[in-house]
Every structure is written in C-alpha cells, then in structure tokens.
Amino acid sequence: LALAATAGLIASAAALRLPSVPAQPQANRPRIAAAILEGARFVRAEPHLAAIALVAIAWNSAFFALQAVLVPLALGPLGLSPAAAGVALGAYGAGLVLAALLAPWIGARTSPGFSLMVGPALSVAAVLAILAAPMGGAVLWLALGQFLLGFGPMLWQIAQTSLRQAVTPQGLLGRVGATMQVAVFGVRPLGALAGGALAAWQGPHAAVWLAAAGFAVSLLVLLRSPLPQLRALPA
C-alpha cells in the first residue's frame, strides 16, 4: 500500500507539471449530449474504429472477469504462497514494460495489423497457460500467462491508439476517445461481476474459462474485421 501511495504521489506531481492547454471558448463548445452522439456516430461509421470498439469491449469484459479471480485462484486451488503469487502476478507489469520498449522496433518491422492481432491472440495463449497451472509448475505457468497478458495487449493499445488518431479528424479526437472510454470502462465492472459470480458458483477455474471465451470472441471479431489487413496507417 505504501508503494502504491508513493507511486500515486509521483504521478500526481508529474501531472501538475504538464503544460496547460487554452480552454475552448464557451460559445464554440457543442452541448455535451450532442458531442457524445457525434463521437458515437463517427465510431460506428468508421470501420476501423467500430472494430476496435467491439474488440476492446469483448477483451475488457474477459480481462476483468479474469482479474476478479486470479488472487483466489493463486492462493486457493493453485496453492501458492502470497510471495509466490505476488511474483507470478507481477510478471504482468514486466510484460507491459517490455512491450512498450519494443513497440517501436516491432512497429518498424511489421504492419499495424500484426500489432493489432498480437493483443487478442496472446491473451488467448495467456489464459490457456493459466489453465495449465494445476498440472505442475503453477508459479511459472501463472507468470507466463500474466506476462503475455501484459505484453500482447500493450502492443495492441499502442497500435490502436495510433490508428484511432490517424483516422479521426482533429476536432473529433476528444469525442471519439470519450466514446471508446465509456464503452470500455462501462463493461469492466460487468466482466468482474460475471467472473466473481461464476467463481462463487462453480469455482475460480470456471471464471478462467469464461475469460478464455471472452478473449476468443475478441480475437474472432478482430479476424473478421479490416484490422488484420492493415499494412500501414491511413494518411
């Protein structure tokens, strides 16, 4: 808790040093409801953005269903100590950092479509690794799953943000971003509730299978969209 509080203070101090942006004149601002509808309509009409939104909704539902049961799974059926569970779950952060560092190198050698596919694909592999944990070497399997859950989706996040900025007019960036965030954050508690409820009824492994199904849906949605064929960002 102390470490988390310290990190939060550092982040707050860094945010205070960000340059200020001049406010838009009040007369030029659209009404909130109109701005929300405009952003949602643009996302729905733009094929790349519509696909990104659907993939993100399915993926985030699955991810938070999984997160709701990882600690009970690790400390219960997998029989890990709190220290071992912490090490395994911490591999998620290592995957995030490594993906962020390698993203420019990977992006220079592959297409945006590749990076967009990596996130959902590695998420499916990650949850299969977690499901393999009871067969032995639980710490390693759980750590591998967490690492993949950090690495692949971080590449996806970077690629989809770049694509979103490339296909969205400057004046709509905020509204489109808000539409995406509302959709994504809106399903997270529902995913966590579904995962927790299923775990309470059938045990943690049932919730992991639910997450596996959600990640598979996100991958199938992506494969049926124009995203995998994207060879370069639109000009």
PDB file of C-alpha atoms in Angstrom:
ATOM      1  CA  LEU A   1       0.000   0.000   0.000  1.00  0.00           C
ATOM      2  CA  ALA A   2       2.833   2.376   0.808  1.00  0.00           C
ATOM      3  CA  LEU A   3       4.435   1.676  -2.568  1.00  0.00           C
ATOM      4  CA  ALA A   4       1.134   2.288  -4.358  1.00  0.00           C
ATOM      5  CA  ALA A   5       0.606   5.535  -2.459  1.00  0.00           C
ATOM      6  CA  THR A   6       4.124   6.716  -3.318  1.00  0.00           C
ATOM      7  CA  ALA A   7       3.607   5.914  -6.992  1.00  0.00           C
ATOM      8  CA  GLY A   8       0.330   7.830  -6.931  1.00  0.00           C
ATOM      9  CA  LEU A   9       2.004  10.889  -5.424  1.00  0.00           C
ATOM     10  CA  ILE A  10       4.756  10.793  -8.051  1.00  0.00           C
ATOM     11  CA  ALA A  11       2.165  10.542 -10.829  1.00  0.00           C
ATOM     12  CA  SER A  12       0.201  13.459  -9.359  1.00  0.00           C
ATOM     13  CA  ALA A  13       3.338  15.588  -9.127  1.00  0.00           C
ATOM     14  CA  ALA A  14       4.211  14.783 -12.740  1.00  0.00           C
ATOM     15  CA  ALA A  15       0.672  15.678 -13.851  1.00  0.00           C
ATOM     16  CA  LEU A  16       0.978  19.092 -12.217  1.00  0.00           C
ATOM     17  CA  ARG A  17       3.987  19.818 -14.433  1.00  0.00           C
ATOM     18  CA  LEU A  18       2.100  19.182 -17.671  1.00  0.00           C
ATOM     19  CA  PRO A  19       1.680  22.284 -19.860  1.00  0.00           C
ATOM     20  CA  SER A  20      -1.735  23.908 -19.732  1.00  0.00           C
ATOM     21  CA  VAL A  21      -3.988  23.898 -22.790  1.00  0.00           C
ATOM     22  CA  PRO A  22      -6.018  27.034 -23.592  1.00  0.00           C
ATOM     23  CA  ALA A  23      -9.706  26.445 -22.982  1.00  0.00           C
ATOM     24  CA  GLN A  24     -12.053  26.448 -25.961  1.00  0.00           C
ATOM     25  CA  PRO A  25     -14.363  29.480 -25.993  1.00  0.00           C
ATOM     26  CA  GLN A  26     -17.707  28.593 -24.431  1.00  0.00           C
ATOM     27  CA  ALA A  27     -19.623  29.761 -27.490  1.00  0.00           C
ATOM     28  CA  ASN A  28     -17.822  27.226 -29.706  1.00  0.00           C
ATOM     29  CA  ARG A  29     -18.467  24.228 -27.494  1.00  0.00           C
ATOM     30  CA  PRO A  30     -21.232  21.839 -28.520  1.00  0.00           C
ATOM     31  CA  ARG A  31     -23.658  20.618 -25.901  1.00  0.00           C
ATOM     32  CA  ILE A  32     -22.474  17.543 -24.053  1.00  0.00           C
ATOM     33  CA  ALA A  33     -25.228  15.286 -25.388  1.00  0.00           C
ATOM     34  CA  ALA A  34     -24.602  16.430 -28.960  1.00  0.00           C
ATOM     35  CA  ALA A  35     -20.843  15.903 -28.587  1.00  0.00           C
ATOM     36  CA  ILE A  36     -21.356  12.384 -27.219  1.00  0.00           C
ATOM     37  CA  LEU A  37     -23.692  11.451 -30.073  1.00  0.00           C
ATOM     38  CA  GLU A  38     -21.320  12.894 -32.650  1.00  0.00           C
ATOM     39  CA  GLY A  39     -18.427  10.831 -31.325  1.00  0.00           C
ATOM     40  CA  ALA A  40     -20.520   7.658 -31.140  1.00  0.00           C
ATOM     41  CA  ARG A  41     -21.816   8.104 -34.694  1.00  0.00           C
ATOM     42  CA  PHE A  42     -18.310   8.585 -36.040  1.00  0.00           C
ATOM     43  CA  VAL A  43     -17.045   5.455 -34.271  1.00  0.00           C
ATOM     44  CA  ARG A  44     -19.960   3.422 -35.613  1.00  0.00           C
ATOM     45  CA  ALA A  45     -19.495   4.671 -39.183  1.00  0.00           C
ATOM     46  CA  GLU A  46     -15.703   4.274 -39.363  1.00  0.00           C
ATOM     47  CA  PRO A  47     -14.931   0.554 -39.952  1.00  0.00           C
ATOM     48  CA  HIS A  48     -11.577   0.547 -38.155  1.00  0.00           C
ATOM     49  CA  LEU A  49     -12.925   2.347 -35.098  1.00  0.00           C
ATOM     50  CA  ALA A  50     -16.043   0.195 -34.943  1.00  0.00           C
ATOM     51  CA  ALA A  51     -13.870  -2.925 -34.968  1.00  0.00           C
ATOM     52  CA  ILE A  52     -11.546  -1.509 -32.306  1.00  0.00           C
ATOM     53  CA  ALA A  53     -14.533  -0.735 -30.074  1.00  0.00           C
ATOM     54  CA  LEU A  54     -16.028  -4.223 -30.394  1.00  0.00           C
ATOM     55  CA  VAL A  55     -12.690  -5.943 -29.789  1.00  0.00           C
ATOM     56  CA  ALA A  56     -11.997  -3.728 -26.774  1.00  0.00           C
ATOM     57  CA  ILE A  57     -15.435  -4.396 -25.276  1.00  0.00           C
ATOM     58  CA  ALA A  58     -15.029  -8.170 -25.546  1.00  0.00           C
ATOM     59  CA  TRP A  59     -11.418  -8.088 -24.346  1.00  0.00           C
ATOM     60  CA  ASN A  60     -12.027  -5.856 -21.324  1.00  0.00           C
ATOM     61  CA  SER A  61     -15.025  -7.918 -20.238  1.00  0.00           C
ATOM     62  CA  ALA A  62     -12.850 -11.034 -20.300  1.00  0.00           C
ATOM     63  CA  PHE A  63      -9.842  -9.379 -18.670  1.00  0.00           C
ATOM     64  CA  PHE A  64     -11.780  -8.127 -15.666  1.00  0.00           C
ATOM     65  CA  ALA A  65     -13.595 -11.432 -15.273  1.00  0.00           C
ATOM     66  CA  LEU A  66     -10.130 -12.973 -15.016  1.00  0.00           C
ATOM     67  CA  GLN A  67      -8.730 -10.325 -12.682  1.00  0.00           C
ATOM     68  CA  ALA A  68     -11.586 -10.875 -10.253  1.00  0.00           C
ATOM     69  CA  VAL A  69     -10.459 -14.452  -9.576  1.00  0.00           C
ATOM     70  CA  LEU A  70      -6.693 -14.516 -10.080  1.00  0.00           C
ATOM     71  CA  VAL A  71      -5.753 -13.982  -6.444  1.00  0.00           C
ATOM     72  CA  PRO A  72      -8.296 -16.518  -5.083  1.00  0.00           C
ATOM     73  CA  LEU A  73      -7.134 -18.948  -7.779  1.00  0.00           C
ATOM     74  CA  ALA A  74      -3.462 -18.495  -6.927  1.00  0.00           C
ATOM     75  CA  LEU A  75      -3.879 -18.746  -3.149  1.00  0.00           C
ATOM     76  CA  GLY A  76      -6.585 -21.422  -3.255  1.00  0.00           C
ATOM     77  CA  PRO A  77      -6.591 -24.188  -5.895  1.00  0.00           C
ATOM     78  CA  LEU A  78      -3.037 -23.474  -7.072  1.00  0.00           C
ATOM     79  CA  GLY A  79      -1.725 -23.473  -3.504  1.00  0.00           C
ATOM     80  CA  LEU A  80       0.752 -20.623  -3.958  1.00  0.00           C
ATOM     81  CA  SER A  81       2.122 -18.638  -1.050  1.00  0.00           C
ATOM     82  CA  PRO A  82       1.385 -14.897  -1.029  1.00  0.00           C
ATOM     83  CA  ALA A  83       5.006 -14.222  -2.042  1.00  0.00           C
ATOM     84  CA  ALA A  84       4.900 -16.679  -4.946  1.00  0.00           C
ATOM     85  CA  ALA A  85       1.544 -15.327  -6.083  1.00  0.00           C
ATOM     86  CA  GLY A  86       2.923 -11.793  -5.978  1.00  0.00           C
ATOM     87  CA  VAL A  87       5.904 -12.751  -8.124  1.00  0.00           C
ATOM     88  CA  ALA A  88       3.703 -14.533 -10.664  1.00  0.00           C
ATOM     89  CA  LEU A  89       1.139 -11.741 -10.886  1.00  0.00           C
ATOM     90  CA  GLY A  90       3.922  -9.156 -11.100  1.00  0.00           C
ATOM     91  CA  ALA A  91       5.002 -10.638 -14.428  1.00  0.00           C
ATOM     92  CA  TYR A  92       2.089  -8.697 -15.913  1.00  0.00           C
ATOM     93  CA  GLY A  93       3.953  -5.442 -15.311  1.00  0.00           C
ATOM     94  CA  ALA A  94       7.124  -6.859 -16.841  1.00  0.00           C
ATOM     95  CA  GLY A  95       5.170  -7.687 -19.995  1.00  0.00           C
ATOM     96  CA  LEU A  96       3.763  -4.171 -20.162  1.00  0.00           C
ATOM     97  CA  VAL A  97       7.154  -2.514 -19.820  1.00  0.00           C
ATOM     98  CA  LEU A  98       8.920  -4.797 -22.293  1.00  0.00           C
ATOM     99  CA  ALA A  99       6.183  -4.341 -24.900  1.00  0.00           C
ATOM    100  CA  ALA A 100       6.343  -0.567 -24.532  1.00  0.00           C
ATOM    101  CA  LEU A 101      10.110  -0.641 -25.006  1.00  0.00           C
ATOM    102  CA  LEU A 102       9.961  -2.965 -28.011  1.00  0.00           C
ATOM    103  CA  ALA A 103       6.930  -1.370 -29.690  1.00  0.00           C
ATOM    104  CA  PRO A 104       8.962   0.993 -31.935  1.00  0.00           C
ATOM    105  CA  TRP A 105      11.241  -1.866 -33.034  1.00  0.00           C
ATOM    106  CA  ILE A 106       8.310  -4.203 -33.701  1.00  0.00           C
ATOM    107  CA  GLY A 107       6.340  -1.473 -35.457  1.00  0.00           C
ATOM    108  CA  ALA A 108       9.236  -0.730 -37.803  1.00  0.00           C
ATOM    109  CA  ARG A 109       9.453  -4.372 -38.885  1.00  0.00           C
ATOM    110  CA  THR A 110       5.793  -5.395 -39.004  1.00  0.00           C
ATOM    111  CA  SER A 111       2.457  -3.943 -40.082  1.00  0.00           C
ATOM    112  CA  PRO A 112      -0.081  -2.238 -37.799  1.00  0.00           C
ATOM    113  CA  GLY A 113      -2.363  -5.189 -38.481  1.00  0.00           C
ATOM    114  CA  PHE A 114       0.184  -7.528 -36.904  1.00  0.00           C
ATOM    115  CA  SER A 115       0.420  -5.498 -33.693  1.00  0.00           C
ATOM    116  CA  LEU A 116      -3.364  -5.300 -33.517  1.00  0.00           C
ATOM    117  CA  MET A 117      -3.659  -9.091 -33.781  1.00  0.00           C
ATOM    118  CA  VAL A 118      -0.969  -9.776 -31.181  1.00  0.00           C
ATOM    119  CA  GLY A 119      -3.027  -8.465 -28.265  1.00  0.00           C
ATOM    120  CA  PRO A 120      -6.090 -10.727 -28.527  1.00  0.00           C
ATOM    121  CA  ALA A 121      -4.030 -13.678 -29.807  1.00  0.00           C
ATOM    122  CA  LEU A 122      -1.573 -13.601 -26.902  1.00  0.00           C
ATOM    123  CA  SER A 123      -4.464 -13.101 -24.488  1.00  0.00           C
ATOM    124  CA  VAL A 124      -5.920 -16.436 -25.602  1.00  0.00           C
ATOM    125  CA  ALA A 125      -2.485 -18.036 -25.173  1.00  0.00           C
ATOM    126  CA  ALA A 126      -2.149 -16.396 -21.757  1.00  0.00           C
ATOM    127  CA  VAL A 127      -5.364 -17.781 -20.360  1.00  0.00           C
ATOM    128  CA  LEU A 128      -4.508 -21.250 -21.700  1.00  0.00           C
ATOM    129  CA  ALA A 129      -1.206 -21.015 -19.806  1.00  0.00           C
ATOM    130  CA  ILE A 130      -3.095 -20.124 -16.634  1.00  0.00           C
ATOM    131  CA  LEU A 131      -5.417 -23.082 -17.152  1.00  0.00           C
ATOM    132  CA  ALA A 132      -2.340 -25.319 -17.428  1.00  0.00           C
ATOM    133  CA  ALA A 133      -1.066 -24.221 -13.996  1.00  0.00           C
ATOM    134  CA  PRO A 134      -2.718 -27.036 -11.958  1.00  0.00           C
ATOM    135  CA  MET A 135      -0.742 -29.622 -13.951  1.00  0.00           C
ATOM    136  CA  GLY A 136       2.507 -28.580 -12.218  1.00  0.00           C
ATOM    137  CA  GLY A 137       4.821 -25.584 -12.077  1.00  0.00           C
ATOM    138  CA  ALA A 138       1.944 -23.291 -11.135  1.00  0.00           C
ATOM    139  CA  VAL A 139       4.181 -20.276 -10.495  1.00  0.00           C
ATOM    140  CA  LEU A 140       5.793 -20.473 -13.932  1.00  0.00           C
ATOM    141  CA  TRP A 141       2.524 -21.043 -15.806  1.00  0.00           C
ATOM    142  CA  LEU A 142       0.759 -18.237 -13.970  1.00  0.00           C
ATOM    143  CA  ALA A 143       3.726 -15.899 -14.501  1.00  0.00           C
ATOM    144  CA  LEU A 144       3.818 -16.776 -18.205  1.00  0.00           C
ATOM    145  CA  GLY A 145       0.116 -16.076 -18.543  1.00  0.00           C
ATOM    146  CA  GLN A 146       0.437 -12.744 -16.775  1.00  0.00           C
ATOM    147  CA  PHE A 147       3.460 -11.767 -18.854  1.00  0.00           C
ATOM    148  CA  LEU A 148       1.604 -12.488 -22.099  1.00  0.00           C
ATOM    149  CA  LEU A 149      -1.419 -10.547 -20.838  1.00  0.00           C
ATOM    150  CA  GLY A 150       0.841  -7.548 -20.346  1.00  0.00           C
ATOM    151  CA  PHE A 151       2.959  -7.867 -23.492  1.00  0.00           C
ATOM    152  CA  GLY A 152       0.393  -8.510 -26.222  1.00  0.00           C
ATOM    153  CA  PRO A 153      -2.334  -6.074 -25.170  1.00  0.00           C
ATOM    154  CA  MET A 154       0.224  -3.290 -24.703  1.00  0.00           C
ATOM    155  CA  LEU A 155       1.225  -3.666 -28.366  1.00  0.00           C
ATOM    156  CA  TRP A 156      -2.474  -3.616 -29.242  1.00  0.00           C
ATOM    157  CA  GLN A 157      -3.015  -0.476 -27.160  1.00  0.00           C
ATOM    158  CA  ILE A 158      -0.193   1.403 -28.854  1.00  0.00           C
ATOM    159  CA  ALA A 159      -1.270   0.307 -32.345  1.00  0.00           C
ATOM    160  CA  GLN A 160      -4.961   1.049 -31.873  1.00  0.00           C
ATOM    161  CA  THR A 161      -4.257   4.471 -30.385  1.00  0.00           C
ATOM    162  CA  SER A 162      -2.083   5.371 -33.379  1.00  0.00           C
ATOM    163  CA  LEU A 163      -4.757   4.104 -35.772  1.00  0.00           C
ATOM    164  CA  ARG A 164      -7.512   5.960 -33.947  1.00  0.00           C
ATOM    165  CA  GLN A 165      -5.581   9.207 -34.194  1.00  0.00           C
ATOM    166  CA  ALA A 166      -4.851   8.601 -37.887  1.00  0.00           C
ATOM    167  CA  VAL A 167      -8.480   8.076 -38.953  1.00  0.00           C
ATOM    168  CA  THR A 168     -10.148  10.630 -36.670  1.00  0.00           C
ATOM    169  CA  PRO A 169     -10.380  14.339 -37.566  1.00  0.00           C
ATOM    170  CA  GLN A 170      -8.583  16.580 -35.109  1.00  0.00           C
ATOM    171  CA  GLY A 171     -11.792  18.156 -33.881  1.00  0.00           C
ATOM    172  CA  LEU A 172     -13.316  14.780 -33.032  1.00  0.00           C
ATOM    173  CA  LEU A 173     -10.375  13.193 -31.227  1.00  0.00           C
ATOM    174  CA  GLY A 174     -11.686  14.008 -27.773  1.00  0.00           C
ATOM    175  CA  ARG A 175     -15.230  12.862 -28.525  1.00  0.00           C
ATOM    176  CA  VAL A 176     -14.104   9.643 -30.168  1.00  0.00           C
ATOM    177  CA  GLY A 177     -11.718   8.949 -27.288  1.00  0.00           C
ATOM    178  CA  ALA A 178     -14.518   9.577 -24.795  1.00  0.00           C
ATOM    179  CA  THR A 179     -16.825   7.208 -26.678  1.00  0.00           C
ATOM    180  CA  MET A 180     -14.195   4.478 -26.551  1.00  0.00           C
ATOM    181  CA  GLN A 181     -13.536   5.031 -22.860  1.00  0.00           C
ATOM    182  CA  VAL A 182     -17.214   4.942 -21.925  1.00  0.00           C
ATOM    183  CA  ALA A 183     -17.657   1.665 -23.807  1.00  0.00           C
ATOM    184  CA  VAL A 184     -14.552   0.084 -22.291  1.00  0.00           C
ATOM    185  CA  PHE A 185     -14.940   1.294 -18.704  1.00  0.00           C
ATOM    186  CA  GLY A 186     -18.649   0.508 -18.801  1.00  0.00           C
ATOM    187  CA  VAL A 187     -18.118  -3.220 -19.351  1.00  0.00           C
ATOM    188  CA  ARG A 188     -15.279  -3.664 -16.873  1.00  0.00           C
ATOM    189  CA  PRO A 189     -17.423  -3.896 -13.726  1.00  0.00           C
ATOM    190  CA  LEU A 190     -19.828  -6.186 -15.584  1.00  0.00           C
ATOM    191  CA  GLY A 191     -16.972  -8.502 -16.506  1.00  0.00           C
ATOM    192  CA  ALA A 192     -15.654  -8.506 -12.942  1.00  0.00           C
ATOM    193  CA  LEU A 193     -19.145  -9.190 -11.589  1.00  0.00           C
ATOM    194  CA  ALA A 194     -19.638 -12.074 -14.025  1.00  0.00           C
ATOM    195  CA  GLY A 195     -16.251 -13.578 -13.179  1.00  0.00           C
ATOM    196  CA  GLY A 196     -16.763 -13.258  -9.448  1.00  0.00           C
ATOM    197  CA  ALA A 197     -20.297 -14.635  -9.540  1.00  0.00           C
ATOM    198  CA  LEU A 198     -19.285 -17.621 -11.666  1.00  0.00           C
ATOM    199  CA  ALA A 199     -16.303 -18.315  -9.399  1.00  0.00           C
ATOM    200  CA  ALA A 200     -18.552 -18.248  -6.325  1.00  0.00           C
ATOM    201  CA  TRP A 201     -20.903 -20.708  -8.023  1.00  0.00           C
ATOM    202  CA  GLN A 202     -18.561 -23.072  -9.865  1.00  0.00           C
ATOM    203  CA  GLY A 203     -15.077 -22.186  -8.604  1.00  0.00           C
ATOM    204  CA  PRO A 204     -12.254 -19.972  -9.933  1.00  0.00           C
ATOM    205  CA  HIS A 205     -11.424 -22.202 -12.895  1.00  0.00           C
ATOM    206  CA  ALA A 206     -14.911 -21.701 -14.317  1.00  0.00           C
ATOM    207  CA  ALA A 207     -14.280 -17.951 -14.359  1.00  0.00           C
ATOM    208  CA  VAL A 208     -10.952 -18.514 -16.118  1.00  0.00           C
ATOM    209  CA  TRP A 209     -12.786 -20.485 -18.809  1.00  0.00           C
ATOM    210  CA  LEU A 210     -15.245 -17.595 -19.104  1.00  0.00           C
ATOM    211  CA  ALA A 211     -12.306 -15.246 -19.660  1.00  0.00           C
ATOM    212  CA  ALA A 212     -10.893 -17.632 -22.253  1.00  0.00           C
ATOM    213  CA  ALA A 213     -14.188 -17.497 -24.135  1.00  0.00           C
ATOM    214  CA  GLY A 214     -14.202 -13.701 -23.991  1.00  0.00           C
ATOM    215  CA  PHE A 215     -10.650 -13.430 -25.306  1.00  0.00           C
ATOM    216  CA  ALA A 216     -11.526 -15.871 -28.093  1.00  0.00           C
ATOM    217  CA  VAL A 217     -14.508 -13.710 -29.046  1.00  0.00           C
ATOM    218  CA  SER A 218     -12.289 -10.612 -29.184  1.00  0.00           C
ATOM    219  CA  LEU A 219      -9.872 -12.451 -31.478  1.00  0.00           C
ATOM    220  CA  LEU A 220     -12.656 -13.701 -33.761  1.00  0.00           C
ATOM    221  CA  VAL A 221     -14.159 -10.211 -34.018  1.00  0.00           C
ATOM    222  CA  LEU A 222     -10.750  -8.832 -34.941  1.00  0.00           C
ATOM    223  CA  LEU A 223     -10.111 -11.513 -37.578  1.00  0.00           C
ATOM    224  CA  ARG A 224     -13.453 -10.732 -39.235  1.00  0.00           C
ATOM    225  CA  SER A 225     -12.665  -7.007 -39.371  1.00  0.00           C
ATOM    226  CA  PRO A 226     -10.428  -4.956 -41.701  1.00  0.00           C
ATOM    227  CA  LEU A 227      -7.795  -4.585 -38.975  1.00  0.00           C
ATOM    228  CA  PRO A 228      -5.555  -7.604 -39.785  1.00  0.00           C
ATOM    229  CA  GLN A 229      -5.190  -6.451 -43.408  1.00  0.00           C
ATOM    230  CA  LEU A 230      -3.898  -3.039 -42.365  1.00  0.00           C
ATOM    231  CA  ARG A 231      -0.402  -2.713 -43.861  1.00  0.00           C
ATOM    232  CA  ALA A 232       0.166   0.939 -42.946  1.00  0.00           C
ATOM    233  CA  LEU A 233      -1.640   3.665 -41.046  1.00  0.00           C
ATOM    234  CA  PRO A 234      -4.028   5.722 -43.206  1.00  0.00           C
ATOM    235  CA  ALA A 235      -2.510   9.014 -44.320  1.00  0.00           C
TER     236      ALA A 235
END
